[in-house]
Structure formats: C-alpha cells, structure tokens
CSV table of C-alpha atoms in Angstrom, one decimal:
chain,number,residue,atom,x,y,z
A,177,UNK,CA,56.4,-10.5,-30.0
A,178,UNK,CA,53.2,-11.1,-27.9
A,179,UNK,CA,52.6,-14.7,-26.9
A,180,UNK,CA,49.4,-16.3,-28.3
A,181,UNK,CA,46.2,-16.1,-26.2
A,182,UNK,CA,44.6,-19.3,-25.2
A,183,UNK,CA,41.0,-19.6,-23.9
A,184,UNK,CA,40.1,-22.0,-21.1
A,185,UNK,CA,36.4,-22.9,-20.7
A,186,UNK,CA,35.5,-20.2,-23.2
A,187,UNK,CA,35.8,-17.2,-20.9
A,188,UNK,CA,39.0,-17.7,-18.8
A,189,UNK,CA,42.0,-15.8,-20.1
A,190,UNK,CA,45.4,-17.0,-19.3
A,191,UNK,CA,47.8,-14.4,-17.9
A,192,UNK,CA,50.2,-14.8,-20.8
A,193,UNK,CA,48.6,-11.9,-22.6
A,194,UNK,CA,51.1,-9.1,-23.0
A,195,UNK,CA,50.5,-5.8,-21.2
A,196,UNK,CA,50.6,-4.2,-24.7
A,197,UNK,CA,48.0,-6.5,-26.2
A,198,UNK,CA,44.5,-5.2,-27.1
A,199,UNK,CA,43.1,-8.4,-25.6
A,200,UNK,CA,44.5,-7.3,-22.2
A,201,UNK,CA,42.1,-4.3,-22.2
A,202,UNK,CA,39.3,-6.8,-23.0
A,203,UNK,CA,40.3,-8.9,-20.1
A,204,UNK,CA,40.0,-5.9,-17.8
A,205,UNK,CA,36.3,-5.6,-18.8
A,206,UNK,CA,35.6,-8.9,-17.2
A,207,UNK,CA,36.8,-7.5,-13.9
A,208,UNK,CA,34.4,-4.5,-14.2
A,209,UNK,CA,32.3,-3.5,-11.2
A,210,UNK,CA,29.0,-3.0,-13.2
A,211,UNK,CA,28.7,0.4,-11.3
A,212,UNK,CA,29.9,2.5,-14.2
A,213,UNK,CA,33.7,2.6,-14.0
A,214,UNK,CA,35.7,-0.5,-14.9
A,215,UNK,CA,38.2,-1.8,-12.3
A,216,UNK,CA,41.4,-1.9,-14.3
A,217,UNK,CA,43.0,-5.3,-13.8
A,218,UNK,CA,46.8,-4.6,-13.6
A,219,UNK,CA,48.5,-8.0,-14.1
A,220,UNK,CA,51.9,-8.2,-12.5
A,221,UNK,CA,54.5,-10.1,-14.5
A,222,UNK,CA,55.8,-12.4,-11.8
A,223,UNK,CA,53.9,-15.3,-10.3
A,224,UNK,CA,54.4,-14.0,-6.7
A,225,UNK,CA,52.9,-10.7,-7.7
A,226,UNK,CA,49.9,-12.4,-9.3
A,227,UNK,CA,49.3,-14.4,-6.1
A,228,UNK,CA,49.5,-11.2,-3.9
A,229,UNK,CA,46.7,-9.5,-5.8
A,230,UNK,CA,44.5,-12.5,-6.3
A,231,UNK,CA,41.9,-11.1,-3.9
A,232,UNK,CA,42.2,-7.6,-5.3
A,233,UNK,CA,39.2,-7.7,-7.8
A,234,UNK,CA,36.7,-8.4,-4.9
A,235,UNK,CA,38.2,-5.8,-2.7
A,236,UNK,CA,38.0,-3.3,-5.5
A,237,UNK,CA,34.4,-4.2,-6.1
A,238,UNK,CA,33.6,-3.5,-2.5
A,239,UNK,CA,35.5,-0.3,-2.5
A,240,UNK,CA,33.7,0.9,-5.7
A,241,UNK,CA,30.3,-0.1,-4.4
A,242,UNK,CA,27.8,2.8,-4.2
A,243,UNK,CA,26.5,3.6,-0.7
A,244,UNK,CA,22.8,3.4,-0.1
A,245,UNK,CA,20.6,4.5,2.9
A,246,UNK,CA,19.9,0.8,3.5
A,247,UNK,CA,23.5,-0.4,3.9
A,248,UNK,CA,23.7,-2.4,7.1
A,249,UNK,CA,19.9,-2.5,7.5
A,250,UNK,CA,18.8,-4.8,10.4
A,251,UNK,CA,15.3,-5.9,11.3
A,252,UNK,CA,14.1,-6.2,14.8
A,253,UNK,CA,14.2,-9.8,16.2
A,254,UNK,CA,11.0,-11.7,16.2
A,255,UNK,CA,9.6,-15.2,16.8
A,256,UNK,CA,7.6,-16.9,14.1
A,257,UNK,CA,4.7,-17.6,16.5
A,258,UNK,CA,4.2,-13.8,17.0
A,259,UNK,CA,3.5,-13.4,13.3
A,260,UNK,CA,1.0,-16.3,13.4
A,261,UNK,CA,-0.9,-14.9,16.4
A,262,UNK,CA,-0.9,-11.3,15.0
A,263,UNK,CA,-2.6,-12.6,11.8
A,264,UNK,CA,-5.0,-15.1,13.2
A,265,UNK,CA,-6.3,-13.0,16.1
A,266,UNK,CA,-7.1,-10.0,13.8
A,267,UNK,CA,-8.7,-12.2,11.1
A,268,UNK,CA,-10.9,-14.1,13.5
A,269,UNK,CA,-11.8,-11.0,15.4
A,270,UNK,CA,-13.0,-9.6,12.0
A,271,UNK,CA,-15.1,-12.7,11.4
A,272,UNK,CA,-16.6,-12.5,14.9
A,273,UNK,CA,-17.4,-8.8,14.5
A,274,UNK,CA,-18.9,-9.2,11.0
A,275,UNK,CA,-21.0,-12.3,11.5
A,276,UNK,CA,-23.8,-9.7,11.4
A,277,UNK,CA,-23.6,-6.4,9.5
A,278,UNK,CA,-25.9,-3.8,8.0
A,279,UNK,CA,-24.7,-4.3,4.4
A,280,UNK,CA,-22.7,-7.1,2.8
A,281,UNK,CA,-21.3,-6.5,-0.6
A,282,UNK,CA,-20.6,-9.6,-2.6
A,283,UNK,CA,-18.0,-8.9,-5.3
A,284,UNK,CA,-15.2,-6.2,-5.1
A,285,UNK,CA,-15.0,-5.3,-8.8
A,286,UNK,CA,-15.4,-1.7,-10.0
A,287,UNK,CA,-19.1,-1.6,-9.0
A,288,UNK,CA,-18.7,-3.3,-5.6
A,289,UNK,CA,-15.8,-1.0,-4.7
A,290,UNK,CA,-17.7,2.1,-5.8
A,291,UNK,CA,-20.6,0.9,-3.6
A,292,UNK,CA,-18.3,0.4,-0.6
A,293,UNK,CA,-16.6,3.8,-1.2
A,294,UNK,CA,-20.0,5.6,-1.1
A,295,UNK,CA,-21.0,3.7,2.0
A,296,UNK,CA,-17.7,4.7,3.7
A,297,UNK,CA,-19.2,8.2,3.9
A,298,UNK,CA,-21.8,6.9,6.4
A,299,UNK,CA,-19.6,5.7,9.3
A,300,UNK,CA,-22.6,4.3,11.3
A,301,UNK,CA,-23.3,1.7,8.5
A,302,UNK,CA,-21.3,-1.5,9.2
A,303,UNK,CA,-20.2,-3.1,5.9
A,304,UNK,CA,-18.5,-6.4,5.0
A,305,UNK,CA,-17.1,-7.1,1.5
A,306,UNK,CA,-16.9,-10.7,0.3
A,307,UNK,CA,-14.5,-11.1,-2.6
A,308,UNK,CA,-13.7,-14.5,-4.2
A,309,UNK,CA,-10.4,-13.4,-5.7
A,310,UNK,CA,-7.1,-12.9,-3.9
A,311,UNK,CA,-6.8,-9.5,-5.6
A,312,UNK,CA,-9.9,-7.3,-5.3
A,313,UNK,CA,-10.7,-5.1,-8.3
A,314,UNK,CA,-12.2,-7.6,-10.7
A,315,UNK,CA,-11.6,-6.6,-14.3
A,316,UNK,CA,-10.8,-3.0,-13.5
A,317,UNK,CA,-7.0,-3.4,-13.4
A,318,UNK,CA,-6.9,-3.1,-17.2
A,319,UNK,CA,-9.0,-1.5,-19.9
A,320,UNK,CA,-10.3,-3.4,-23.0
A,321,UNK,CA,-8.4,-6.3,-24.5
A,322,UNK,CA,-5.8,-6.1,-21.7
A,323,UNK,CA,-4.9,-2.6,-22.7
A,324,UNK,CA,-3.7,-0.2,-19.9
A,325,UNK,CA,-5.9,2.8,-20.3
A,326,UNK,CA,-9.3,3.2,-18.7
A,327,UNK,CA,-12.1,5.1,-20.5
A,328,UNK,CA,-14.9,6.7,-18.5
A,329,UNK,CA,-17.8,8.5,-20.1
A,330,UNK,CA,-18.9,11.8,-18.7
A,331,UNK,CA,-20.4,12.8,-16.4
A,332,UNK,CA,-19.0,9.8,-14.4
A,333,UNK,CA,-15.6,11.6,-14.4
A,334,UNK,CA,-16.8,13.5,-11.3
A,335,UNK,CA,-15.8,10.5,-9.2
A,336,UNK,CA,-12.3,10.8,-10.6
A,337,UNK,CA,-12.2,14.4,-9.5
A,338,UNK,CA,-13.5,13.5,-6.1
A,339,UNK,CA,-10.7,10.8,-5.7
A,340,UNK,CA,-8.1,13.2,-7.3
A,341,UNK,CA,-7.3,10.7,-10.0
A,342,UNK,CA,-5.7,12.5,-13.0
A,343,UNK,CA,-7.0,11.9,-16.5
A,344,UNK,CA,-6.9,13.2,-20.1
A,345,UNK,CA,-10.1,14.9,-21.3
A,346,UNK,CA,-11.3,13.6,-24.7
A,347,UNK,CA,-14.5,15.7,-24.8
A,348,UNK,CA,-17.4,13.3,-24.1
A,349,UNK,CA,-15.2,11.0,-22.1
A,350,UNK,CA,-11.9,10.9,-20.2
A,351,UNK,CA,-9.0,8.5,-20.1
A,352,UNK,CA,-7.0,7.4,-17.1
A,353,UNK,CA,-3.5,6.5,-18.4
A,354,UNK,CA,-3.6,3.2,-16.5
A,355,UNK,CA,-6.7,1.5,-15.1
A,356,UNK,CA,-4.8,0.3,-12.1
A,357,UNK,CA,-4.3,4.0,-11.0
A,358,UNK,CA,-8.1,4.4,-10.6
A,359,UNK,CA,-8.7,1.0,-9.1
A,360,UNK,CA,-5.8,1.1,-6.6
A,361,UNK,CA,-6.9,4.6,-5.5
A,362,UNK,CA,-10.5,3.5,-5.0
A,363,UNK,CA,-9.4,0.3,-3.2
A,364,UNK,CA,-7.2,2.2,-0.8
A,365,UNK,CA,-10.0,4.6,0.1
A,366,UNK,CA,-12.3,1.6,0.8
A,367,UNK,CA,-9.7,-0.3,2.9
A,368,UNK,CA,-8.9,2.8,5.0
A,369,UNK,CA,-12.6,3.3,6.0
A,370,UNK,CA,-13.2,2.2,9.6
A,371,UNK,CA,-16.7,1.0,8.9
A,372,UNK,CA,-15.7,-1.4,6.1
A,373,UNK,CA,-13.9,-4.8,6.3
A,374,UNK,CA,-13.0,-6.9,3.3
A,375,UNK,CA,-12.7,-10.7,3.3
A,376,UNK,CA,-10.9,-11.7,0.1
A,377,UNK,CA,-10.2,-15.2,-1.2
A,378,UNK,CA,-13.7,-15.9,0.2
A,379,UNK,CA,-16.6,-17.0,-1.9
A,380,UNK,CA,-20.3,-16.4,-1.4
A,381,UNK,CA,-21.6,-19.9,-2.1
A,382,UNK,CA,-25.2,-19.3,-1.4
A,383,UNK,CA,-27.8,-16.9,-0.1
A,384,UNK,CA,-29.5,-16.8,3.3
A,385,UNK,CA,-33.2,-16.7,2.5
A,386,UNK,CA,-36.0,-16.3,5.1
A,387,UNK,CA,-39.7,-15.7,4.9
A,388,UNK,CA,-42.3,-13.8,6.9
A,389,UNK,CA,-45.9,-12.7,6.4
A,390,UNK,CA,-45.1,-9.1,5.5
A,391,UNK,CA,-42.2,-9.5,3.1
A,392,UNK,CA,-42.6,-13.0,1.9
A,393,UNK,CA,-39.2,-14.5,0.9
A,394,UNK,CA,-36.3,-12.1,1.5
A,395,UNK,CA,-32.5,-12.3,1.4
A,396,UNK,CA,-30.9,-12.0,4.8
A,397,UNK,CA,-27.2,-12.4,4.0
A,398,UNK,CA,-24.8,-14.8,2.3
A,399,UNK,CA,-23.2,-18.2,2.8
A,400,UNK,CA,-19.4,-18.1,2.7
A,401,UNK,CA,-16.5,-20.4,2.3
A,402,UNK,CA,-12.8,-20.2,1.3
A,403,UNK,CA,-12.7,-19.8,-2.5
A,404,UNK,CA,-10.4,-22.8,-2.9
A,405,UNK,CA,-12.9,-24.9,-1.0
A,406,UNK,CA,-15.8,-23.7,-3.0
A,407,UNK,CA,-14.1,-24.5,-6.3
A,408,UNK,CA,-13.2,-28.0,-5.1
A,409,UNK,CA,-16.3,-29.4,-3.5
A,410,UNK,CA,-16.5,-31.9,-6.3
A,411,UNK,CA,-13.1,-33.3,-5.5
A,412,UNK,CA,-13.7,-34.3,-1.9
A,413,UNK,CA,-16.3,-34.7,0.8
A,414,UNK,CA,-18.7,-31.9,1.6
A,415,UNK,CA,-17.2,-29.1,3.7
A,416,UNK,CA,-19.8,-26.9,5.4
A,417,UNK,CA,-19.7,-23.1,5.0
A,418,UNK,CA,-19.9,-20.1,7.3
A,419,UNK,CA,-22.4,-17.2,7.1
A,420,UNK,CA,-22.6,-13.4,7.1
A,421,UNK,CA,-26.0,-12.2,8.2
A,422,UNK,CA,-27.0,-8.8,6.8
A,423,UNK,CA,-29.9,-6.5,6.7
A,424,UNK,CA,-29.1,-5.7,3.0
A,425,UNK,CA,-27.0,-7.6,0.5
A,426,UNK,CA,-25.5,-5.9,-2.6
A,427,UNK,CA,-24.7,-8.4,-5.3
A,428,UNK,CA,-22.0,-7.2,-7.7
A,429,UNK,CA,-20.7,-10.4,-9.0
A,430,UNK,CA,-20.2,-9.3,-12.6
A,431,UNK,CA,-20.8,-11.6,-15.6
A,432,UNK,CA,-17.5,-13.5,-16.1
A,433,UNK,CA,-15.6,-16.1,-14.2
A,434,UNK,CA,-16.6,-19.2,-12.2
A,435,UNK,CA,-18.9,-17.1,-9.9
A,436,UNK,CA,-20.1,-14.5,-12.4
A,437,UNK,CA,-23.7,-13.3,-11.7
A,438,UNK,CA,-23.9,-15.8,-8.8
A,439,UNK,CA,-26.5,-13.9,-6.9
A,440,UNK,CA,-29.2,-13.6,-9.6
A,441,UNK,CA,-28.5,-17.1,-10.9
A,442,UNK,CA,-29.3,-18.4,-7.5
A,443,UNK,CA,-32.4,-16.3,-7.2
A,444,UNK,CA,-33.6,-17.8,-10.5
A,445,UNK,CA,-33.0,-21.3,-9.3
A,446,UNK,CA,-34.9,-20.6,-6.1
A,447,UNK,CA,-37.8,-19.2,-8.1
A,448,UNK,CA,-37.5,-15.7,-6.5
A,449,UNK,CA,-37.1,-14.1,-10.0
A,450,UNK,CA,-38.4,-15.4,-13.3
A,451,UNK,CA,-35.1,-15.8,-15.0
A,452,UNK,CA,-31.6,-14.5,-15.6
A,453,UNK,CA,-31.3,-14.5,-19.4
A,454,UNK,CA,-27.8,-13.1,-19.6
A,455,UNK,CA,-26.5,-9.9,-21.0
A,456,UNK,CA,-27.2,-8.7,-24.5
A,457,UNK,CA,-24.6,-7.9,-27.3
A,458,UNK,CA,-22.4,-4.8,-27.0
A,459,UNK,CA,-24.0,-1.3,-27.4
A,460,UNK,CA,-22.1,1.3,-25.3
A,461,UNK,CA,-24.7,4.0,-25.7
A,462,UNK,CA,-27.6,1.9,-24.6
A,463,UNK,CA,-25.8,-0.3,-22.1
A,464,UNK,CA,-24.4,2.2,-19.6
A,465,UNK,CA,-27.7,4.1,-19.2
A,466,UNK,CA,-29.5,0.8,-18.7
A,467,UNK,CA,-27.1,-0.5,-16.1
A,468,UNK,CA,-27.5,2.6,-13.9
A,469,UNK,CA,-31.3,2.7,-14.5
A,470,UNK,CA,-31.8,-0.9,-13.6
A,471,UNK,CA,-29.6,-0.9,-10.4
A,472,UNK,CA,-32.2,-1.7,-7.8
A,473,UNK,CA,-33.5,-3.9,-5.0
A,474,UNK,CA,-34.5,-6.9,-7.1
A,475,UNK,CA,-36.0,-8.9,-4.2
A,476,UNK,CA,-36.5,-7.8,-0.6
A,477,UNK,CA,-33.0,-7.5,1.0
A,478,UNK,CA,-31.0,-7.9,-2.2
A,479,UNK,CA,-29.7,-5.2,-4.5
A,480,UNK,CA,-28.0,-5.8,-7.8
A,481,UNK,CA,-25.4,-3.5,-9.5
A,482,UNK,CA,-22.7,-3.5,-12.1
A,483,UNK,CA,-22.8,-6.1,-14.9
A,484,UNK,CA,-24.9,-8.4,-12.8
A,485,UNK,CA,-27.7,-6.0,-13.7
A,486,UNK,CA,-27.3,-6.9,-17.4
A,487,UNK,CA,-27.4,-10.6,-16.6
A,488,UNK,CA,-30.8,-10.3,-15.0
A,489,UNK,CA,-32.2,-7.6,-17.3
A,490,UNK,CA,-30.8,-8.9,-20.6
A,491,UNK,CA,-29.5,-5.4,-21.3
A,492,UNK,CA,-26.5,-4.9,-23.6
A,493,UNK,CA,-23.0,-5.0,-22.4
A,494,UNK,CA,-20.9,-1.9,-22.7
A,495,UNK,CA,-17.4,-3.3,-23.2
A,496,UNK,CA,-14.4,-1.2,-22.2
A,497,UNK,CA,-16.1,1.8,-20.7
A,498,UNK,CA,-16.3,2.0,-16.9
A,499,UNK,CA,-18.5,4.9,-16.0
A,500,UNK,CA,-21.7,2.8,-15.5
A,501,UNK,CA,-19.8,0.4,-13.2
A,502,UNK,CA,-18.8,3.2,-10.8
A,503,UNK,CA,-22.1,5.1,-10.9
A,504,UNK,CA,-24.1,1.8,-10.6
A,505,UNK,CA,-22.1,1.0,-7.5
A,506,UNK,CA,-22.7,4.4,-6.0
A,507,UNK,CA,-26.4,4.2,-6.7
A,508,UNK,CA,-26.5,0.8,-5.1
A,509,UNK,CA,-25.1,2.3,-1.9
A,510,UNK,CA,-28.0,4.8,-1.8
A,511,UNK,CA,-30.5,2.1,-2.6
A,512,UNK,CA,-29.1,0.1,0.3
A,513,UNK,CA,-29.3,3.2,2.6
A,514,UNK,CA,-33.0,3.6,1.6
A,515,UNK,CA,-33.7,0.0,2.3
A,516,UNK,CA,-32.1,0.3,5.8
A,517,UNK,CA,-34.2,3.3,6.5
A,518,UNK,CA,-37.4,1.5,5.4
A,519,UNK,CA,-36.5,-1.5,7.6
A,520,UNK,CA,-35.9,0.8,10.6
A,521,UNK,CA,-39.3,2.4,10.0
A,522,UNK,CA,-41.0,-1.0,9.7
A,523,UNK,CA,-39.3,-2.2,12.9
A,524,UNK,CA,-40.3,0.9,14.7
A,525,UNK,CA,-43.9,0.5,13.6
A,526,UNK,CA,-43.9,-3.1,14.8
A,527,UNK,CA,-42.4,-2.1,18.2
A,528,UNK,CA,-45.1,0.5,18.6
A,529,UNK,CA,-47.9,-2.0,17.8
A,530,UNK,CA,-46.4,-4.5,20.3
A,531,UNK,CA,-46.2,-1.8,22.9
A,532,UNK,CA,-49.9,-0.9,22.3
A,533,UNK,CA,-50.9,-4.5,22.7
A,534,UNK,CA,-49.0,-4.8,25.9
A,535,UNK,CA,-50.7,-1.7,27.3
A,536,UNK,CA,-54.2,-2.8,26.2
A,537,UNK,CA,-53.6,-6.2,27.8
C-alpha cells in the first residue's frame, strides 16, 4: 500500500511517494524544462541514489535547452568614458553647427515631421527640429481615443504611397492598421536626411524677434532650453536659455499639452498678431480644408502649420483624421522655400544697391 503524501511549504513533495502513485507523475511536472518536453524525475528508492542524482534536474535542463544563434554572445570591451565622449562630442557638435540654420521647425508632430520630410528633398536647405518631448511624433502614434488605426482622407493618401506605407482603401479615405506604422516610417525618413538634425527633449521657450525698416518686426529664430528646465522655472532660480537663429521658423506646436500653440500665443502677447482665439468645435469636412488653406507665413519669418493654424484662425478641429496634418506640413515646407527665395532676392537687391553707392562714391 502506498505511503501517504505529505506537503512541506505547500509545493515540496517528500520522496515517500510510491513509484506507482499518480502523484509521482505530478511531481515530475515540477521538474519540467518549460521547453516543451518534461524532464522525467526518476526517483531512486535508496538514499544514496537520491543523493547521487541531486544535481540531475539542473543538468537535464541545460541538456534540454534549445540552442540559439546568440549563445555565448560576447560584447567588445569598452570604457565608460568612451561612451560619454561619443555622445557629448556629437551632441555639442550638432548644437554648434545648428546655432544658425535656414529653417527651424518647432514641434515634431505629424505636421512638423511632414514639413521636415518635404524639406529633406532639398539637401541645400539646412534644417533643425526642436521637439519638446522625448519621443517625437506628437499625437500621431495612435488614432482617435487611443485607438490604433490611423484614418487619412483622400487625396492625402498619396503621401502613404510615396512612403510605401500599406493601407486599406475605404473609398473616400484610407486606414493604416496602426498609426505608429506611418509615424515611425515618416520619422525614420526625416532622421536619415543629411540636411536635418533633431533636438528632442528641448523646448522652444520664446521667439527671437528683430526689427528693421523694410520688414518691421520679424521672427529670426527661437529661444531654446531643456524641456525639464522650461517646465520647472517656477521651482528654482532663473536659468538662461540658448538660441537657434533661423531665416525661417515653422511653428507646428499643435493645440494640446503644456506648450501647445506656443508660437502664436507668444505672437499675440507681443502684439504681432491681433489674437489667438483657439480652435473651433469639431467639423471634419470644414476643418481639414481650412487647415491646409490657412497654412501660411503669419508674420515675416514665421510660418504656422498643423493644428496651430486652427488656434490662430479659430477654425474647427477635425478630430481623428490626419490628412490635413500631413499636407499642411508639406505645404509649410514650400512656403518656407518661397520665403527663403524672397529673402535671397531682397538680399541680392540690397547688395546691388550698396555696390552702386560704392561705385558712385
């Protein structure tokens, strides 16, 4: 007759279980390898035999372990200081080289990234992106109400074709199965562009505003700081910022978050625009056309795109459709290019006038 089974600390079976007992099979399960096949725990009857195989379960686990291409993987030796120097030299080189640029884009949401992508097609244009978040992309990582799918109304789907992002055609609009697929693809294209550099976790605290007789007041770049510093000025002493001087600034700061619509709100406080009334209530059909139509140079040197347009124009919001964001960003890129050309022509005319004055003198 089988001896009774006693439990110790709930899960430890004593070896008094008979080799014929059903509980013996259960005990073998606890010695399984989790790799598919159970390692059968044959329990010898004598104490000496039990001691001899005490290490057998571990050896069996090692023997049963599935081989992978990464077994015995070894990294190259390195000093911690090498990593520090590799990061800091590249970052501060980037700051040094982008203290002055052709275009600075403030905000790397869907509109800002689309603007940068369009400018990547013009390699002679030097671009810096300032993004206050650690993760660029703004609200474009998900669709409406934190759902996964991204809806884009036609004909904005042509950008998806250009980027080779797959979608399902619903007739008048298309659906990308996960918004992150579109956003990550667009982001990767931007970051690979040799004429574009992104500084994320960096906030645009203010505008650089200058004035001359021909243009009056105009935007000449942005004032920057670490985002964590910007959000905590009220908790400690003042910490002065840095700057990025630019011929053109594209403001694509959106409408939500602690720095939403920061560009146009600052213009309103400076008296450079009358007001920034905020976006209107949702109307998809009206909103998207209006966003693209009103994407423009709002004051000399500063272009608005994306949902920041709605904040200054008071136009409706469109909710979870993204076509206007992408097309507004692409349009902003071409408005910036036109502004750069105009500035070059004006500078050329000034140089010619100065040359004439020198000759006449």
